[in-house]
Amino acid sequence: MTQRAGTIAIDGQVASGKTAVGRELARRLGCPFLDTGIMYRAVTWLALQEAVSIDNSDALTQLAQGTPMQLNDLEGRTILLGGRELGPELRTAEVDRHVSPVSTVSGVRRDMVRQQRSIAERSCQDMGGIVMVGRDIGTVVLPDAGLKVFMTASPEVRARRRYDELIAQGMPADYDEVLANALSRDRIDSQRKDSPLAQAPDAFLLDTSDLTIEQVVARILERLGRKADGSAA
Ligand code: DC
């Protein structure tokens, strides 16, 4: 029998590499991957679609509560929002600009945490585990996760990664703007009152500035006592 992956919580700053690493890790462990940022993005996208003001906390909370989300693919590239598949529309510059303020709303966070815990529970039952990535996974969503990782990298490295990603997707991008946006989102994410971005005391800190995705994945697998292909060592 293959060993269960269990719950793996990865938190970190914008473009610290957590999504690419988490997705690859989940692939090797044979369990689903969920980047929880996609859920805050979905609420933001819906608010923009329905012309709900980003300043209206009550309306945003109602929107979150009325929007059940489900995993759609194991790689977490898309999400099912009330049965509708969403992916690329959640990664536009407009959603980027509004998502941090939306994620400061406590009512929105409460509902996202509730939904994330229920997704984790189902994934553990059906697939033996989940790799969940975000800002508050190790501290709030899954405080009993089997392994917690906190990823960081220098602002310049992170902005360059995000810039290259946008260019590769054929999106317009300006490096200085990307850097300013990343710094501003980091500030909002780590200074907000409700569950700010923070390293859990029992999380393993990984500075990815000078590491490739493969090297980061290898270090995490080593921590888990696994071989490079994800199998038990
Ligand atoms: O990782 P990302 O850029 O897709 O996240 C989008 C926003 O959502 C980011 O500004 C912080 C917020 N977020 C959060 O507050 N908590 C999470 N668990 C995940 C994302």
PDB file of N, CA and C and ligand atoms in Angstrom, residues 11 14-15 18-19 35-38 40-41 91 96 99-101 103-104 109 116 133-137 141 185 189 192 195, ligand 1:
ATOM      1  N   ASP A  11       2.874  28.056   3.355  1.00  0.00           N
ATOM      2  CA  ASP A  11       2.525  29.477   3.339  1.00  0.00           C
ATOM      3  C   ASP A  11       3.721  30.275   2.845  1.00  0.00           C
ATOM      4  N   VAL A  14       3.873  36.598  -1.819  1.00  0.00           N
ATOM      5  CA  VAL A  14       3.552  36.611  -3.248  1.00  0.00           C
ATOM      6  C   VAL A  14       4.775  36.129  -4.040  1.00  0.00           C
ATOM      7  N   ALA A  15       4.573  35.160  -4.935  1.00  0.00           N
ATOM      8  CA  ALA A  15       5.622  34.656  -5.830  1.00  0.00           C
ATOM      9  C   ALA A  15       6.865  34.114  -5.123  1.00  0.00           C
ATOM     10  N   LYS A  18       5.610  29.145  -3.900  1.00  0.00           N
ATOM     11  CA  LYS A  18       4.803  28.132  -3.209  1.00  0.00           C
ATOM     12  C   LYS A  18       3.846  27.374  -4.128  1.00  0.00           C
ATOM     13  N   THR A  19       3.305  28.040  -5.136  1.00  0.00           N
ATOM     14  CA  THR A  19       2.353  27.351  -6.016  1.00  0.00           C
ATOM     15  C   THR A  19       3.050  26.296  -6.871  1.00  0.00           C
ATOM     16  N   ASP A  35      -4.330  25.699  -4.142  1.00  0.00           N
ATOM     17  CA  ASP A  35      -3.774  27.018  -3.840  1.00  0.00           C
ATOM     18  C   ASP A  35      -4.960  27.858  -3.397  1.00  0.00           C
ATOM     19  N   THR A  36      -5.050  28.121  -2.086  1.00  0.00           N
ATOM     20  CA  THR A  36      -6.250  28.758  -1.546  1.00  0.00           C
ATOM     21  C   THR A  36      -6.438  30.193  -2.039  1.00  0.00           C
ATOM     22  N   GLY A  37      -5.368  30.788  -2.600  1.00  0.00           N
ATOM     23  CA  GLY A  37      -5.497  32.134  -3.174  1.00  0.00           C
ATOM     24  C   GLY A  37      -6.572  32.150  -4.254  1.00  0.00           C
ATOM     25  N   ILE A  38      -6.745  31.006  -4.941  1.00  0.00           N
ATOM     26  CA  ILE A  38      -7.724  30.932  -6.032  1.00  0.00           C
ATOM     27  C   ILE A  38      -9.131  31.169  -5.468  1.00  0.00           C
ATOM     28  N   TYR A  40      -9.935  33.159  -2.783  1.00  0.00           N
ATOM     29  CA  TYR A  40     -10.091  34.606  -2.538  1.00  0.00           C
ATOM     30  C   TYR A  40     -10.232  35.339  -3.879  1.00  0.00           C
ATOM     31  N   ARG A  41      -9.543  34.819  -4.881  1.00  0.00           N
ATOM     32  CA  ARG A  41      -9.652  35.409  -6.222  1.00  0.00           C
ATOM     33  C   ARG A  41     -11.064  35.202  -6.781  1.00  0.00           C
ATOM     34  N   ARG A  91      -6.878  35.337 -12.746  1.00  0.00           N
ATOM     35  CA  ARG A  91      -5.480  35.778 -12.652  1.00  0.00           C
ATOM     36  C   ARG A  91      -5.224  37.081 -13.408  1.00  0.00           C
ATOM     37  N   ASP A  96      -5.961  40.876  -9.466  1.00  0.00           N
ATOM     38  CA  ASP A  96      -4.740  41.087  -8.676  1.00  0.00           C
ATOM     39  C   ASP A  96      -4.840  42.346  -7.821  1.00  0.00           C
ATOM     40  N   VAL A  99      -7.751  41.781  -4.931  1.00  0.00           N
ATOM     41  CA  VAL A  99      -7.885  40.588  -4.085  1.00  0.00           C
ATOM     42  C   VAL A  99      -7.371  40.770  -2.645  1.00  0.00           C
ATOM     43  N   SER A 100      -6.303  41.529  -2.449  1.00  0.00           N
ATOM     44  CA  SER A 100      -5.808  41.682  -1.077  1.00  0.00           C
ATOM     45  C   SER A 100      -6.820  42.375  -0.175  1.00  0.00           C
ATOM     46  N   PRO A 101      -7.420  43.512  -0.604  1.00  0.00           N
ATOM     47  CA  PRO A 101      -8.453  44.118   0.256  1.00  0.00           C
ATOM     48  C   PRO A 101      -9.615  43.159   0.535  1.00  0.00           C
ATOM     49  N   SER A 103      -9.477  40.001   0.773  1.00  0.00           N
ATOM     50  CA  SER A 103      -9.057  38.961   1.717  1.00  0.00           C
ATOM     51  C   SER A 103      -8.820  39.504   3.132  1.00  0.00           C
ATOM     52  N   THR A 104      -8.979  40.824   3.330  1.00  0.00           N
ATOM     53  CA  THR A 104      -8.877  41.354   4.703  1.00  0.00           C
ATOM     54  C   THR A 104     -10.234  41.274   5.421  1.00  0.00           C
ATOM     55  N   ARG A 109     -13.020  35.621   5.158  1.00  0.00           N
ATOM     56  CA  ARG A 109     -12.008  34.670   5.615  1.00  0.00           C
ATOM     57  C   ARG A 109     -12.640  33.497   6.363  1.00  0.00           C
ATOM     58  N   GLN A 116     -12.225  25.530   3.128  1.00  0.00           N
ATOM     59  CA  GLN A 116     -10.910  24.889   2.939  1.00  0.00           C
ATOM     60  C   GLN A 116     -10.763  23.667   3.848  1.00  0.00           C
ATOM     61  N   VAL A 133      -1.873  25.438  -0.073  1.00  0.00           N
ATOM     62  CA  VAL A 133      -0.954  26.576  -0.111  1.00  0.00           C
ATOM     63  C   VAL A 133      -1.711  27.872   0.148  1.00  0.00           C
ATOM     64  N   GLY A 134      -1.110  28.804   0.874  1.00  0.00           N
ATOM     65  CA  GLY A 134      -1.777  30.092   1.097  1.00  0.00           C
ATOM     66  C   GLY A 134      -0.970  31.013   1.979  1.00  0.00           C
ATOM     67  N   ARG A 135      -1.682  31.716   2.882  1.00  0.00           N
ATOM     68  CA  ARG A 135      -1.012  32.653   3.786  1.00  0.00           C
ATOM     69  C   ARG A 135      -1.227  32.257   5.247  1.00  0.00           C
ATOM     70  N   ASP A 136      -2.313  31.520   5.508  1.00  0.00           N
ATOM     71  CA  ASP A 136      -2.710  31.204   6.888  1.00  0.00           C
ATOM     72  C   ASP A 136      -2.995  29.718   7.053  1.00  0.00           C
ATOM     73  N   ILE A 137      -2.408  28.895   6.208  1.00  0.00           N
ATOM     74  CA  ILE A 137      -2.750  27.469   6.250  1.00  0.00           C
ATOM     75  C   ILE A 137      -2.168  26.816   7.507  1.00  0.00           C
ATOM     76  N   VAL A 141      -5.859  27.531   9.113  1.00  0.00           N
ATOM     77  CA  VAL A 141      -6.716  26.558   8.419  1.00  0.00           C
ATOM     78  C   VAL A 141      -6.417  25.127   8.880  1.00  0.00           C
ATOM     79  N   ARG A 185       0.976  44.098  -1.900  1.00  0.00           N
ATOM     80  CA  ARG A 185       0.178  42.959  -1.436  1.00  0.00           C
ATOM     81  C   ARG A 185       0.811  42.312  -0.203  1.00  0.00           C
ATOM     82  N   ASP A 189      -1.131  41.829   3.216  1.00  0.00           N
ATOM     83  CA  ASP A 189      -1.267  40.449   3.711  1.00  0.00           C
ATOM     84  C   ASP A 189      -0.649  40.277   5.098  1.00  0.00           C
ATOM     85  N   ARG A 192      -2.625  42.846   7.943  1.00  0.00           N
ATOM     86  CA  ARG A 192      -4.059  42.815   8.248  1.00  0.00           C
ATOM     87  C   ARG A 192      -4.282  42.223   9.648  1.00  0.00           C
ATOM     88  N   SER A 195      -5.868  36.995  10.819  1.00  0.00           N
ATOM     89  CA  SER A 195      -4.958  35.972  10.293  1.00  0.00           C
ATOM     90  C   SER A 195      -3.964  36.486   9.255  1.00  0.00           C
TER      91      SER A 195
HETATM   92  O1   DC B   1      -1.539  33.613  -3.631  1.00  0.00           O
HETATM   93  P1   DC B   1      -2.422  34.580  -4.412  1.00  0.00           P
HETATM   94  O2   DC B   1      -1.673  35.742  -5.001  1.00  0.00           O
HETATM   95  O3   DC B   1      -3.260  33.907  -5.433  1.00  0.00           O
HETATM   96  O4   DC B   1      -3.399  35.163  -3.300  1.00  0.00           O
HETATM   97  C1   DC B   1      -4.318  36.158  -3.597  1.00  0.00           C
HETATM   98  C2   DC B   1      -4.626  36.970  -2.345  1.00  0.00           C
HETATM   99  O5   DC B   1      -5.395  36.185  -1.446  1.00  0.00           O
HETATM  100  C3   DC B   1      -3.412  37.469  -1.585  1.00  0.00           C
HETATM  101  O6   DC B   1      -3.349  38.880  -1.639  1.00  0.00           O
HETATM  102  C4   DC B   1      -3.620  37.042  -0.174  1.00  0.00           C
HETATM  103  C5   DC B   1      -4.927  36.338  -0.138  1.00  0.00           C
HETATM  104  N1   DC B   1      -4.852  35.031   0.492  1.00  0.00           N
HETATM  105  C6   DC B   1      -5.092  34.975   1.850  1.00  0.00           C
HETATM  106  O7   DC B   1      -5.312  36.006   2.478  1.00  0.00           O
HETATM  107  N2   DC B   1      -5.109  33.785   2.486  1.00  0.00           N
HETATM  108  C7   DC B   1      -4.855  32.652   1.812  1.00  0.00           C
HETATM  109  N3   DC B   1      -4.889  31.489   2.460  1.00  0.00           N
HETATM  110  C8   DC B   1      -4.592  32.700   0.413  1.00  0.00           C
HETATM  111  C9   DC B   1      -4.579  33.916  -0.211  1.00  0.00           C
END
